[in-house]
């Protein structure tokens, strides 16, 4: 099998897999601008966990290749038109008019994943690409007309689950019935197999939630849609997600006099819940003083059992440390993406 570093060196190999842009969302949800097609340099950096400067330098070194795959630098009338179509770009980020804006298509982002060396996310994308390429080359050709769009991964999971449930577990049952000396060991092994079977079921269900197209949400751009909201609409949206996950008595009280808490309510099992909502640009960060302020409001003023700090951007390491010590759940951009796409928050269960 080809080593993933080969993608870093071979343009022809990169070109051969550039159509597999679905891999991006398999590794980590990629937020798009409201047009549903592009991301900015800052959004690319946030996706790969890199700095904006690293992405800029890489784009400069490989400009010709990336432009051929959907990177573009907008100026003048083209830039004004693009900003008008994507109004959230101008919210609180650039006090002066920008002279240019670099945007990337999903294909260009995948191209960057095959060029970016020092990023765990990029390495995962490359490994996933080569796994898929290896399977495509080694699996027998199926000329039948597909009737089910289920992915290869799903079919493998379902086949393993079927074998475990219909063959392996019954075999252990029979052995346990007829064995005296090793009965205890066999029971323990059977329990282990059943745990694996349950996890595969859970994994399959999670994939269906994250990858399936649903009528009540867009197929792409889950957080990008939140980026386009104003503060009040964003708070209402988070309240809707809380109710979806079984919370009751959910009240949005953001505004003057809220004492640092935007939403209050009860979890499904009756615990007192408070939420702070911050709709910031993805290249900004929630800092430790902001978390400390929320700790005081949530724990002292509201005596909360569950406290969520929900943000459309990352948290600084120090902010995450303070949140963990104080019992605050930091719902950063990545977690928010999954939550908005249908994955329930564990702390609410």
PDB file of N, CA, C and O in Angstrom, residues 26-58:
ATOM      1  N   UNK A  26     -15.681  13.234   6.405  1.00  0.00           N
ATOM      2  CA  UNK A  26     -15.518  11.984   7.145  1.00  0.00           C
ATOM      3  C   UNK A  26     -14.493  12.137   8.262  1.00  0.00           C
ATOM      4  O   UNK A  26     -14.615  11.534   9.323  1.00  0.00           O
ATOM      5  N   UNK A  27     -13.459  12.942   8.014  1.00  0.00           N
ATOM      6  CA  UNK A  27     -12.412  13.158   9.023  1.00  0.00           C
ATOM      7  C   UNK A  27     -12.837  14.222  10.028  1.00  0.00           C
ATOM      8  O   UNK A  27     -12.678  14.061  11.233  1.00  0.00           O
ATOM      9  N   UNK A  28     -13.414  15.325   9.533  1.00  0.00           N
ATOM     10  CA  UNK A  28     -13.833  16.428  10.410  1.00  0.00           C
ATOM     11  C   UNK A  28     -14.797  17.301   9.623  1.00  0.00           C
ATOM     12  O   UNK A  28     -14.570  17.573   8.447  1.00  0.00           O
ATOM     13  N   UNK A  29     -15.882  17.709  10.235  1.00  0.00           N
ATOM     14  CA  UNK A  29     -16.881  18.506   9.524  1.00  0.00           C
ATOM     15  C   UNK A  29     -16.271  19.823   9.044  1.00  0.00           C
ATOM     16  O   UNK A  29     -15.633  20.546   9.809  1.00  0.00           O
ATOM     17  N   UNK A  30     -16.445  20.122   7.768  1.00  0.00           N
ATOM     18  CA  UNK A  30     -15.915  21.346   7.165  1.00  0.00           C
ATOM     19  C   UNK A  30     -17.036  22.368   7.030  1.00  0.00           C
ATOM     20  O   UNK A  30     -18.004  22.151   6.310  1.00  0.00           O
ATOM     21  N   UNK A  31     -16.882  23.492   7.718  1.00  0.00           N
ATOM     22  CA  UNK A  31     -17.870  24.568   7.611  1.00  0.00           C
ATOM     23  C   UNK A  31     -17.654  25.351   6.326  1.00  0.00           C
ATOM     24  O   UNK A  31     -16.516  25.616   5.930  1.00  0.00           O
ATOM     25  N   UNK A  32     -18.747  25.699   5.674  1.00  0.00           N
ATOM     26  CA  UNK A  32     -18.690  26.486   4.447  1.00  0.00           C
ATOM     27  C   UNK A  32     -19.332  27.849   4.670  1.00  0.00           C
ATOM     28  O   UNK A  32     -20.107  28.039   5.612  1.00  0.00           O
ATOM     29  N   UNK A  33     -19.004  28.799   3.802  1.00  0.00           N
ATOM     30  CA  UNK A  33     -19.652  30.101   3.823  1.00  0.00           C
ATOM     31  C   UNK A  33     -21.127  29.948   3.436  1.00  0.00           C
ATOM     32  O   UNK A  33     -21.535  28.892   2.939  1.00  0.00           O
ATOM     33  N   UNK A  34     -21.929  30.979   3.659  1.00  0.00           N
ATOM     34  CA  UNK A  34     -23.359  30.861   3.334  1.00  0.00           C
ATOM     35  C   UNK A  34     -23.655  30.458   1.897  1.00  0.00           C
ATOM     36  O   UNK A  34     -24.733  29.937   1.617  1.00  0.00           O
ATOM     37  N   UNK A  35     -22.704  30.658   0.957  1.00  0.00           N
ATOM     38  CA  UNK A  35     -22.968  30.222  -0.412  1.00  0.00           C
ATOM     39  C   UNK A  35     -22.918  28.712  -0.559  1.00  0.00           C
ATOM     40  O   UNK A  35     -23.278  28.166  -1.601  1.00  0.00           O
ATOM     41  N   UNK A  36     -22.461  28.006   0.492  1.00  0.00           N
ATOM     42  CA  UNK A  36     -22.424  26.547   0.472  1.00  0.00           C
ATOM     43  C   UNK A  36     -21.345  25.968  -0.409  1.00  0.00           C
ATOM     44  O   UNK A  36     -21.321  24.763  -0.655  1.00  0.00           O
ATOM     45  N   UNK A  37     -20.408  26.802  -0.879  1.00  0.00           N
ATOM     46  CA  UNK A  37     -19.405  26.335  -1.839  1.00  0.00           C
ATOM     47  C   UNK A  37     -17.968  26.643  -1.430  1.00  0.00           C
ATOM     48  O   UNK A  37     -17.059  25.910  -1.807  1.00  0.00           O
ATOM     49  N   UNK A  38     -17.752  27.705  -0.675  1.00  0.00           N
ATOM     50  CA  UNK A  38     -16.391  28.179  -0.440  1.00  0.00           C
ATOM     51  C   UNK A  38     -16.084  28.337   1.054  1.00  0.00           C
ATOM     52  O   UNK A  38     -16.987  28.415   1.880  1.00  0.00           O
ATOM     53  N   UNK A  39     -14.775  28.419   1.345  1.00  0.00           N
ATOM     54  CA  UNK A  39     -14.285  28.769   2.680  1.00  0.00           C
ATOM     55  C   UNK A  39     -13.206  29.830   2.523  1.00  0.00           C
ATOM     56  O   UNK A  39     -12.618  29.977   1.453  1.00  0.00           O
ATOM     57  N   UNK A  40     -12.955  30.564   3.600  1.00  0.00           N
ATOM     58  CA  UNK A  40     -11.888  31.559   3.595  1.00  0.00           C
ATOM     59  C   UNK A  40     -10.598  30.940   4.119  1.00  0.00           C
ATOM     60  O   UNK A  40     -10.581  29.815   4.618  1.00  0.00           O
ATOM     61  N   UNK A  41      -9.513  31.692   4.035  1.00  0.00           N
ATOM     62  CA  UNK A  41      -8.227  31.220   4.555  1.00  0.00           C
ATOM     63  C   UNK A  41      -8.335  30.899   6.046  1.00  0.00           C
ATOM     64  O   UNK A  41      -7.799  29.889   6.520  1.00  0.00           O
ATOM     65  N   UNK A  42      -9.024  31.762   6.791  1.00  0.00           N
ATOM     66  CA  UNK A  42      -9.177  31.535   8.225  1.00  0.00           C
ATOM     67  C   UNK A  42      -9.956  30.247   8.509  1.00  0.00           C
ATOM     68  O   UNK A  42      -9.638  29.509   9.454  1.00  0.00           O
ATOM     69  N   UNK A  43     -10.959  29.969   7.713  1.00  0.00           N
ATOM     70  CA  UNK A  43     -11.752  28.751   7.907  1.00  0.00           C
ATOM     71  C   UNK A  43     -10.944  27.505   7.547  1.00  0.00           C
ATOM     72  O   UNK A  43     -11.065  26.457   8.193  1.00  0.00           O
ATOM     73  N   UNK A  44     -10.098  27.601   6.521  1.00  0.00           N
ATOM     74  CA  UNK A  44      -9.209  26.491   6.183  1.00  0.00           C
ATOM     75  C   UNK A  44      -8.244  26.232   7.351  1.00  0.00           C
ATOM     76  O   UNK A  44      -8.012  25.088   7.749  1.00  0.00           O
ATOM     77  N   UNK A  45      -7.687  27.319   7.901  1.00  0.00           N
ATOM     78  CA  UNK A  45      -6.757  27.185   9.023  1.00  0.00           C
ATOM     79  C   UNK A  45      -7.444  26.537  10.225  1.00  0.00           C
ATOM     80  O   UNK A  45      -6.873  25.658  10.891  1.00  0.00           O
ATOM     81  N   UNK A  46      -8.682  26.943  10.506  1.00  0.00           N
ATOM     82  CA  UNK A  46      -9.419  26.368  11.641  1.00  0.00           C
ATOM     83  C   UNK A  46      -9.684  24.887  11.415  1.00  0.00           C
ATOM     84  O   UNK A  46      -9.594  24.083  12.347  1.00  0.00           O
ATOM     85  N   UNK A  47     -10.000  24.508  10.191  1.00  0.00           N
ATOM     86  CA  UNK A  47     -10.279  23.097   9.888  1.00  0.00           C
ATOM     87  C   UNK A  47      -9.045  22.237  10.150  1.00  0.00           C
ATOM     88  O   UNK A  47      -9.135  21.158  10.755  1.00  0.00           O
ATOM     89  N   UNK A  48      -7.873  22.701   9.711  1.00  0.00           N
ATOM     90  CA  UNK A  48      -6.657  21.897   9.836  1.00  0.00           C
ATOM     91  C   UNK A  48      -5.916  22.118  11.159  1.00  0.00           C
ATOM     92  O   UNK A  48      -4.902  21.456  11.413  1.00  0.00           O
ATOM     93  N   UNK A  49      -6.415  23.033  12.002  1.00  0.00           N
ATOM     94  CA  UNK A  49      -5.713  23.309  13.251  1.00  0.00           C
ATOM     95  C   UNK A  49      -4.363  23.964  13.010  1.00  0.00           C
ATOM     96  O   UNK A  49      -3.398  23.739  13.761  1.00  0.00           O
ATOM     97  N   UNK A  50      -4.271  24.772  11.962  1.00  0.00           N
ATOM     98  CA  UNK A  50      -3.033  25.464  11.608  1.00  0.00           C
ATOM     99  C   UNK A  50      -3.239  26.966  11.754  1.00  0.00           C
ATOM    100  O   UNK A  50      -4.352  27.437  11.993  1.00  0.00           O
ATOM    101  N   UNK A  51      -2.160  27.726  11.605  1.00  0.00           N
ATOM    102  CA  UNK A  51      -2.282  29.180  11.651  1.00  0.00           C
ATOM    103  C   UNK A  51      -2.655  29.704  10.266  1.00  0.00           C
ATOM    104  O   UNK A  51      -2.393  29.055   9.247  1.00  0.00           O
ATOM    105  N   UNK A  52      -3.241  30.875  10.240  1.00  0.00           N
ATOM    106  CA  UNK A  52      -3.600  31.507   8.968  1.00  0.00           C
ATOM    107  C   UNK A  52      -2.347  31.741   8.127  1.00  0.00           C
ATOM    108  O   UNK A  52      -2.355  31.549   6.901  1.00  0.00           O
ATOM    109  N   UNK A  53      -1.255  32.122   8.772  1.00  0.00           N
ATOM    110  CA  UNK A  53      -0.018  32.393   8.037  1.00  0.00           C
ATOM    111  C   UNK A  53       0.518  31.144   7.354  1.00  0.00           C
ATOM    112  O   UNK A  53       1.018  31.204   6.229  1.00  0.00           O
ATOM    113  N   UNK A  54       0.418  29.997   8.013  1.00  0.00           N
ATOM    114  CA  UNK A  54       0.868  28.742   7.397  1.00  0.00           C
ATOM    115  C   UNK A  54       0.080  28.457   6.132  1.00  0.00           C
ATOM    116  O   UNK A  54       0.646  28.079   5.092  1.00  0.00           O
ATOM    117  N   UNK A  55      -1.247  28.642   6.191  1.00  0.00           N
ATOM    118  CA  UNK A  55      -2.082  28.394   5.010  1.00  0.00           C
ATOM    119  C   UNK A  55      -1.755  29.391   3.909  1.00  0.00           C
ATOM    120  O   UNK A  55      -1.691  29.037   2.723  1.00  0.00           O
ATOM    121  N   UNK A  56      -1.510  30.645   4.283  1.00  0.00           N
ATOM    122  CA  UNK A  56      -1.162  31.658   3.273  1.00  0.00           C
ATOM    123  C   UNK A  56       0.139  31.311   2.560  1.00  0.00           C
ATOM    124  O   UNK A  56       0.235  31.397   1.329  1.00  0.00           O
ATOM    125  N   UNK A  57       1.147  30.908   3.326  1.00  0.00           N
ATOM    126  CA  UNK A  57       2.439  30.579   2.730  1.00  0.00           C
ATOM    127  C   UNK A  57       2.330  29.346   1.836  1.00  0.00           C
ATOM    128  O   UNK A  57       2.922  29.296   0.749  1.00  0.00           O
ATOM    129  N   UNK A  58       1.584  28.344   2.288  1.00  0.00           N
ATOM    130  CA  UNK A  58       1.400  27.145   1.468  1.00  0.00           C
ATOM    131  C   UNK A  58       0.674  27.486   0.181  1.00  0.00           C
ATOM    132  O   UNK A  58       1.027  26.993  -0.899  1.00  0.00           O
TER     133      UNK A  58
END
